[in-house]
């Protein structure tokens, strides 16, 4: 959705680096110029909002409003960011060497021409994301992008966090950055997710529209079939890639869909790294793929999964 591009770009697009402790204090010029540059790159206007430094050296935008698609309007209570060597981004459109972003209260409010109704709806609207933060750094010596932290909190019982390391990343200039699209690959990732309703609330509609078909078979029956197919596919993955305990945990999670309740933890390591070529190979695997083809596509990959169901409500 283009309406979220400005926010998403601050969280994910400038995939950057040098340790967080070395980040610069942001000046007024850093804030206004980086906010303007981001708007130009994403094509999402920054009018009506002002970016300014706070006493801690962060750039801050308060109460940012963004027009979504159709009758939707997004509002963000606060957005804060700071970076190392942010001049790279302002002057050359290159990622800074490190970036830390924090935000709170991302809310979707229906749009209406009635100012009284619009005000009432804004009072009733609940944040889709109550807080988010991300800290990323680019290690230019090892050509690695490190995600030290990425966190989304929907509410106290619904959150998603991860750390990751990507290799084959060169942000020296625009040419090496473009070439990195062919060489970048995942080396390791750790993700933890607590499910208390966010999965079906945020992903239920898009997944249903993309995976389910109109016809005589009821949607719930189609979901059961897809779950059975997923479990069968897991059975063909070798124990070297997916140990028995992890396979059992993943099966339990699949069985809990489409309304999972509990906490999942996933750790992935890949040697060699999972680059674009290997990911394409994995994506093109068909149901009739041989065990040898599956093993070749996932060679050197190890996946550890834990699933802890939530205690039944009393």
Short mmCIF file of C-alpha atoms in Angstrom, two decimals:
data_model
loop_
_atom_site.label_atom_id
_atom_site.label_comp_id
_atom_site.label_asym_id
_atom_site.label_seq_id
_atom_site.Cartn_x
_atom_site.Cartn_y
_atom_site.Cartn_z
CA UNK A 1 0.00 0.00 0.00
CA UNK A 2 1.57 3.26 -1.12
CA UNK A 3 0.03 5.09 1.81
CA UNK A 4 2.39 3.25 4.18
CA UNK A 5 5.49 3.62 2.02
CA UNK A 6 6.89 6.59 3.93
CA UNK A 7 6.64 4.79 7.27
CA UNK A 8 7.78 1.42 5.91
CA UNK A 9 10.76 2.97 4.18
CA UNK A 10 12.01 4.47 7.43
CA UNK A 11 11.73 1.06 9.08
CA UNK A 12 13.01 -1.21 6.32
CA UNK A 13 14.38 0.53 3.24
CA UNK A 14 17.61 2.15 4.46
CA UNK A 15 19.26 -1.16 5.36
CA UNK A 16 22.39 0.18 6.93
CA UNK A 17 25.27 0.21 9.59
CA UNK A 18 28.19 0.79 12.08
CA UNK A 19 27.39 0.10 15.75
CA UNK A 20 24.39 1.88 17.23
CA UNK A 21 26.50 3.48 19.96
CA UNK A 22 28.39 5.45 17.31
CA UNK A 23 25.32 7.16 15.90
CA UNK A 24 25.39 10.92 15.47
CA UNK A 25 23.23 13.48 17.20
CA UNK A 26 20.73 14.77 14.68
CA UNK A 27 20.67 18.49 13.90
CA UNK A 28 17.72 20.52 12.67
CA UNK A 29 19.14 20.33 9.13
CA UNK A 30 19.59 16.56 9.38
CA UNK A 31 15.95 16.18 10.38
CA UNK A 32 14.33 18.44 7.81
CA UNK A 33 16.57 17.34 4.95
CA UNK A 34 16.27 13.58 5.61
CA UNK A 35 12.49 13.87 5.99
CA UNK A 36 12.27 15.75 2.68
CA UNK A 37 14.63 13.29 0.95
CA UNK A 38 12.58 10.32 2.15
CA UNK A 39 9.39 11.91 0.83
CA UNK A 40 11.02 12.47 -2.55
CA UNK A 41 12.29 8.89 -2.78
CA UNK A 42 8.99 7.26 -1.77
CA UNK A 43 6.72 9.70 -3.58
CA UNK A 44 4.68 10.18 -0.41
CA UNK A 45 4.25 13.83 0.56
CA UNK A 46 5.62 15.12 3.86
CA UNK A 47 3.53 18.30 3.84
CA UNK A 48 1.78 19.17 7.06
CA UNK A 49 4.47 17.58 9.22
CA UNK A 50 7.65 18.96 10.73
CA UNK A 51 10.77 17.01 11.65
CA UNK A 52 12.89 18.47 14.44
CA UNK A 53 15.57 17.22 16.84
CA UNK A 54 14.78 16.51 20.48
CA UNK A 55 17.07 16.89 23.48
CA UNK A 56 18.41 13.34 23.05
CA UNK A 57 19.55 13.93 19.47
CA UNK A 58 16.75 12.08 17.68
CA UNK A 59 14.70 13.47 14.81
CA UNK A 60 11.02 13.53 15.75
CA UNK A 61 7.77 13.86 13.82
CA UNK A 62 4.59 14.12 15.88
CA UNK A 63 1.06 13.19 14.78
CA UNK A 64 1.79 12.44 11.15
CA UNK A 65 -1.27 11.94 8.92
CA UNK A 66 -1.10 9.96 5.71
CA UNK A 67 -3.85 9.37 3.16
CA UNK A 68 -4.37 5.68 2.44
CA UNK A 69 -6.29 3.97 -0.34
CA UNK A 70 -10.03 4.54 -0.67
CA UNK A 71 -11.71 5.86 2.47
CA UNK A 72 -8.74 5.25 4.74
CA UNK A 73 -6.40 7.61 6.52
CA UNK A 74 -3.40 6.56 8.58
CA UNK A 75 -2.08 8.48 11.54
CA UNK A 76 1.14 7.93 13.44
CA UNK A 77 1.43 9.27 16.95
CA UNK A 78 5.19 9.69 16.88
CA UNK A 79 8.14 8.76 14.69
CA UNK A 80 11.77 9.10 15.86
CA UNK A 81 15.00 8.28 14.04
CA UNK A 82 18.73 8.82 14.24
CA UNK A 83 21.58 7.66 12.03
CA UNK A 84 25.30 7.54 11.43
CA UNK A 85 26.54 9.44 8.36
CA UNK A 86 23.04 10.50 7.35
CA UNK A 87 24.59 12.82 4.74
CA UNK A 88 24.93 9.73 2.52
CA UNK A 89 21.15 9.52 2.45
CA UNK A 90 20.46 13.24 2.14
CA UNK A 91 23.07 14.03 -0.53
CA UNK A 92 23.40 10.78 -2.50
CA UNK A 93 20.29 8.71 -1.79
CA UNK A 94 22.46 6.00 -0.20
CA UNK A 95 21.68 4.24 3.08
CA UNK A 96 23.36 5.79 6.10
CA UNK A 97 25.86 3.54 7.87
CA UNK A 98 23.50 2.93 10.79
CA UNK A 99 19.86 3.62 11.44
CA UNK A 100 17.62 3.41 14.47
CA UNK A 101 13.89 4.04 14.16
CA UNK A 102 11.15 4.11 16.78
CA UNK A 103 7.47 4.84 16.53
CA UNK A 104 4.19 4.48 18.37
CA UNK A 105 0.47 4.39 17.76
CA UNK A 106 0.02 3.65 14.06
CA UNK A 107 -3.74 3.85 13.55
CA UNK A 108 -6.10 3.50 10.58
CA UNK A 109 -9.12 5.83 10.64
CA UNK A 110 -11.97 5.68 8.10
CA UNK A 111 -12.17 8.84 6.00
CA UNK A 112 -15.38 10.89 5.90
CA UNK A 113 -16.40 14.34 4.67
CA UNK A 114 -18.34 14.92 7.89
CA UNK A 115 -15.90 16.62 10.30
CA UNK A 116 -17.93 15.65 13.39
CA UNK A 117 -18.12 11.99 12.34
CA UNK A 118 -14.43 12.03 11.39
CA UNK A 119 -13.55 13.33 14.85
CA UNK A 120 -15.74 10.69 16.54
CA UNK A 121 -14.21 7.89 14.47
CA UNK A 122 -10.69 9.07 15.33
CA UNK A 123 -11.57 8.88 19.04
CA UNK A 124 -12.78 5.29 18.64
CA UNK A 125 -9.91 4.09 16.47
CA UNK A 126 -7.47 1.64 18.06
CA UNK A 127 -3.80 1.54 17.01
CA UNK A 128 -2.92 -1.25 14.60
CA UNK A 129 0.64 -1.07 15.94
CA UNK A 130 1.16 0.43 19.39
CA UNK A 131 4.94 0.62 19.02
CA UNK A 132 7.72 -0.38 16.66
CA UNK A 133 11.46 -0.03 16.61
CA UNK A 134 14.36 -1.16 14.46
CA UNK A 135 18.14 -0.88 14.66
CA UNK A 136 20.23 -1.76 11.59
CA UNK A 137 23.88 -1.38 10.68
CA UNK A 138 26.04 -2.08 7.65
CA UNK A 139 29.45 -3.66 8.22
CA UNK A 140 31.40 -2.37 5.23
CA UNK A 141 34.42 -4.59 5.96
CA UNK A 142 32.43 -7.81 5.82
CA UNK A 143 29.71 -6.51 3.49
CA UNK A 144 27.08 -7.57 5.98
CA UNK A 145 23.79 -5.96 6.97
CA UNK A 146 22.98 -6.66 10.62
CA UNK A 147 19.48 -6.24 12.01
CA UNK A 148 20.25 -5.85 15.69
CA UNK A 149 16.57 -5.46 16.50
CA UNK A 150 13.23 -5.23 14.76
CA UNK A 151 10.09 -5.18 16.88
CA UNK A 152 6.38 -4.74 16.24
CA UNK A 153 3.99 -4.58 19.19
CA UNK A 154 0.30 -4.75 18.31
CA UNK A 155 -0.72 -4.96 21.99
CA UNK A 156 0.57 -6.74 25.08
CA UNK A 157 -0.47 -10.18 23.80
CA UNK A 158 0.54 -9.68 20.16
CA UNK A 159 4.10 -8.95 19.11
CA UNK A 160 6.71 -9.90 16.55
CA UNK A 161 10.49 -9.48 16.92
CA UNK A 162 13.54 -10.58 14.97
CA UNK A 163 17.27 -10.26 14.54
CA UNK A 164 19.07 -11.18 11.34
CA UNK A 165 22.32 -11.07 9.38
CA UNK A 166 22.48 -10.63 5.61
CA UNK A 167 25.74 -11.00 3.70
CA UNK A 168 26.87 -9.92 0.26
CA UNK A 169 25.68 -6.36 0.89
CA UNK A 170 27.73 -3.46 -0.48
CA UNK A 171 26.34 0.05 0.04
CA UNK A 172 29.53 1.89 -0.97
CA UNK A 173 27.80 3.63 -3.89
CA UNK A 174 24.76 3.31 -6.13
CA UNK A 175 26.48 0.83 -8.49
CA UNK A 176 27.60 -1.56 -5.75
CA UNK A 177 24.21 -1.21 -4.07
CA UNK A 178 22.45 -2.26 -7.29
CA UNK A 179 24.86 -5.19 -7.72
CA UNK A 180 24.08 -6.29 -4.16
CA UNK A 181 20.56 -7.22 -5.22
CA UNK A 182 22.10 -10.25 -6.93
CA UNK A 183 24.49 -11.22 -4.11
CA UNK A 184 22.69 -10.43 -0.86
CA UNK A 185 21.60 -13.47 1.09
CA UNK A 186 20.34 -14.47 4.52
CA UNK A 187 22.98 -15.97 6.80
CA UNK A 188 21.01 -16.17 10.04
CA UNK A 189 17.67 -15.12 11.49
CA UNK A 190 15.95 -15.45 14.85
CA UNK A 191 12.26 -14.59 15.09
CA UNK A 192 9.86 -14.68 18.01
CA UNK A 193 6.13 -14.11 17.66
CA UNK A 194 3.37 -14.04 20.24
CA UNK A 195 -0.03 -14.74 18.73
CA UNK A 196 -3.11 -13.39 20.45
CA UNK A 197 -5.21 -12.51 17.40
CA UNK A 198 -2.91 -10.45 15.16
CA UNK A 199 -2.43 -13.24 12.62
CA UNK A 200 -6.06 -13.54 11.56
CA UNK A 201 -6.76 -9.84 12.12
CA UNK A 202 -3.98 -8.59 9.83
CA UNK A 203 -3.30 -11.54 7.51
CA UNK A 204 -6.63 -13.35 7.39
CA UNK A 205 -8.15 -11.28 4.59
CA UNK A 206 -5.13 -11.11 2.21
CA UNK A 207 -4.33 -14.80 2.72
CA UNK A 208 -7.92 -15.85 2.14
CA UNK A 209 -8.20 -13.80 -1.06
CA UNK A 210 -4.92 -15.18 -2.43
CA UNK A 211 -5.21 -18.85 -1.39
CA UNK A 212 -8.91 -19.72 -1.34
CA UNK A 213 -11.14 -20.22 -4.36
CA UNK A 214 -14.79 -19.64 -5.12
CA UNK A 215 -16.71 -22.86 -5.72
CA UNK A 216 -18.48 -25.73 -4.05
CA UNK A 217 -15.77 -26.47 -1.49
CA UNK A 218 -16.38 -24.43 1.67
CA UNK A 219 -13.51 -22.10 2.64
CA UNK A 220 -12.95 -23.89 5.95
CA UNK A 221 -12.53 -27.19 4.10
CA UNK A 222 -10.03 -25.56 1.74
CA UNK A 223 -8.05 -24.32 4.74
CA UNK A 224 -7.95 -27.86 6.16
CA UNK A 225 -6.68 -29.16 2.82
CA UNK A 226 -3.95 -26.52 2.65
CA UNK A 227 -2.88 -27.37 6.20
CA UNK A 228 -2.69 -31.07 5.34
CA UNK A 229 -0.60 -30.28 2.26
CA UNK A 230 1.77 -28.15 4.34
CA UNK A 231 2.22 -30.92 6.91
CA UNK A 232 2.86 -33.45 4.13
CA UNK A 233 5.48 -31.14 2.60
CA UNK A 234 7.28 -30.87 5.94
CA UNK A 235 7.51 -34.65 6.04
CA UNK A 236 9.74 -34.55 2.97
CA UNK A 237 12.30 -32.18 4.47
CA UNK A 238 15.34 -33.97 5.84
CA UNK A 239 16.17 -34.13 9.55
CA UNK A 240 19.43 -32.33 8.80
CA UNK A 241 17.43 -29.26 7.81
CA UNK A 242 14.45 -29.66 10.14
CA UNK A 243 15.04 -31.85 13.22
CA UNK A 244 12.18 -34.02 14.47
CA UNK A 245 11.42 -31.79 17.47
CA UNK A 246 11.23 -28.71 15.23
CA UNK A 247 9.08 -30.55 12.70
CA UNK A 248 6.65 -31.56 15.45
CA UNK A 249 6.49 -27.99 16.75
CA UNK A 250 5.84 -26.63 13.27
CA UNK A 251 3.09 -29.18 12.69
CA UNK A 252 1.42 -28.12 15.94
CA UNK A 253 1.58 -24.49 14.84
CA UNK A 254 0.05 -25.33 11.44
CA UNK A 255 -2.72 -27.24 13.16
CA UNK A 256 -3.52 -24.14 15.25
CA UNK A 257 -4.21 -22.05 12.14
CA UNK A 258 -6.05 -19.87 11.25
CA UNK A 259 -6.33 -18.67 14.86
CA UNK A 260 -2.99 -19.46 16.53
CA UNK A 261 -2.64 -18.70 20.21
CA UNK A 262 0.78 -19.02 21.74
CA UNK A 263 4.42 -18.16 21.14
CA UNK A 264 6.61 -19.31 18.27
CA UNK A 265 10.39 -19.04 18.01
CA UNK A 266 12.22 -19.76 14.77
CA UNK A 267 15.98 -19.83 14.18
CA UNK A 268 17.38 -20.16 10.67
CA UNK A 269 21.02 -20.49 9.69
CA UNK A 270 22.31 -20.92 6.15
CA UNK A 271 25.78 -21.84 4.88
CA UNK A 272 26.03 -20.99 2.03
CA UNK A 273 23.71 -18.04 2.50
CA UNK A 274 20.20 -17.98 1.06
CA UNK A 275 20.66 -15.54 -1.82
CA UNK A 276 18.26 -14.58 -4.61
CA UNK A 277 19.22 -17.55 -6.78
CA UNK A 278 18.65 -20.07 -4.00
CA UNK A 279 15.43 -18.43 -2.88
CA UNK A 280 14.20 -18.60 -6.47
CA UNK A 281 15.08 -22.28 -6.55
CA UNK A 282 13.09 -22.87 -3.36
CA UNK A 283 10.13 -20.83 -4.64
CA UNK A 284 9.88 -22.86 -7.85
CA UNK A 285 9.73 -26.22 -6.09
CA UNK A 286 6.52 -28.01 -7.02
CA UNK A 287 4.59 -30.66 -5.11
CA UNK A 288 6.07 -33.27 -7.42
CA UNK A 289 9.65 -32.15 -6.69
CA UNK A 290 11.93 -35.01 -5.70
CA UNK A 291 13.51 -35.28 -2.27
CA UNK A 292 16.88 -34.70 -3.96
CA UNK A 293 15.66 -31.42 -5.49
CA UNK A 294 14.34 -30.25 -2.13
CA UNK A 295 17.62 -31.19 -0.44
CA UNK A 296 19.65 -29.36 -3.10
CA UNK A 297 17.57 -26.18 -2.79
CA UNK A 298 17.92 -26.17 1.01
CA UNK A 299 21.50 -27.46 1.29
CA UNK A 300 23.30 -25.96 4.28
CA UNK A 301 20.08 -24.62 5.83
CA UNK A 302 19.15 -25.44 9.42
CA UNK A 303 15.79 -24.56 10.97
CA UNK A 304 14.96 -24.76 14.67
CA UNK A 305 11.33 -24.21 15.74
CA UNK A 306 9.66 -24.00 19.14
CA UNK A 307 5.90 -23.61 19.61
CA UNK A 308 4.35 -23.01 23.03
CA UNK A 309 0.54 -22.93 22.93
CA UNK A 310 -1.16 -20.42 25.18
CA UNK A 311 -2.89 -21.79 28.26
CA UNK A 312 -6.65 -22.18 27.75
CA UNK A 313 -8.65 -19.24 29.04
CA UNK A 314 -10.39 -19.95 32.33
#
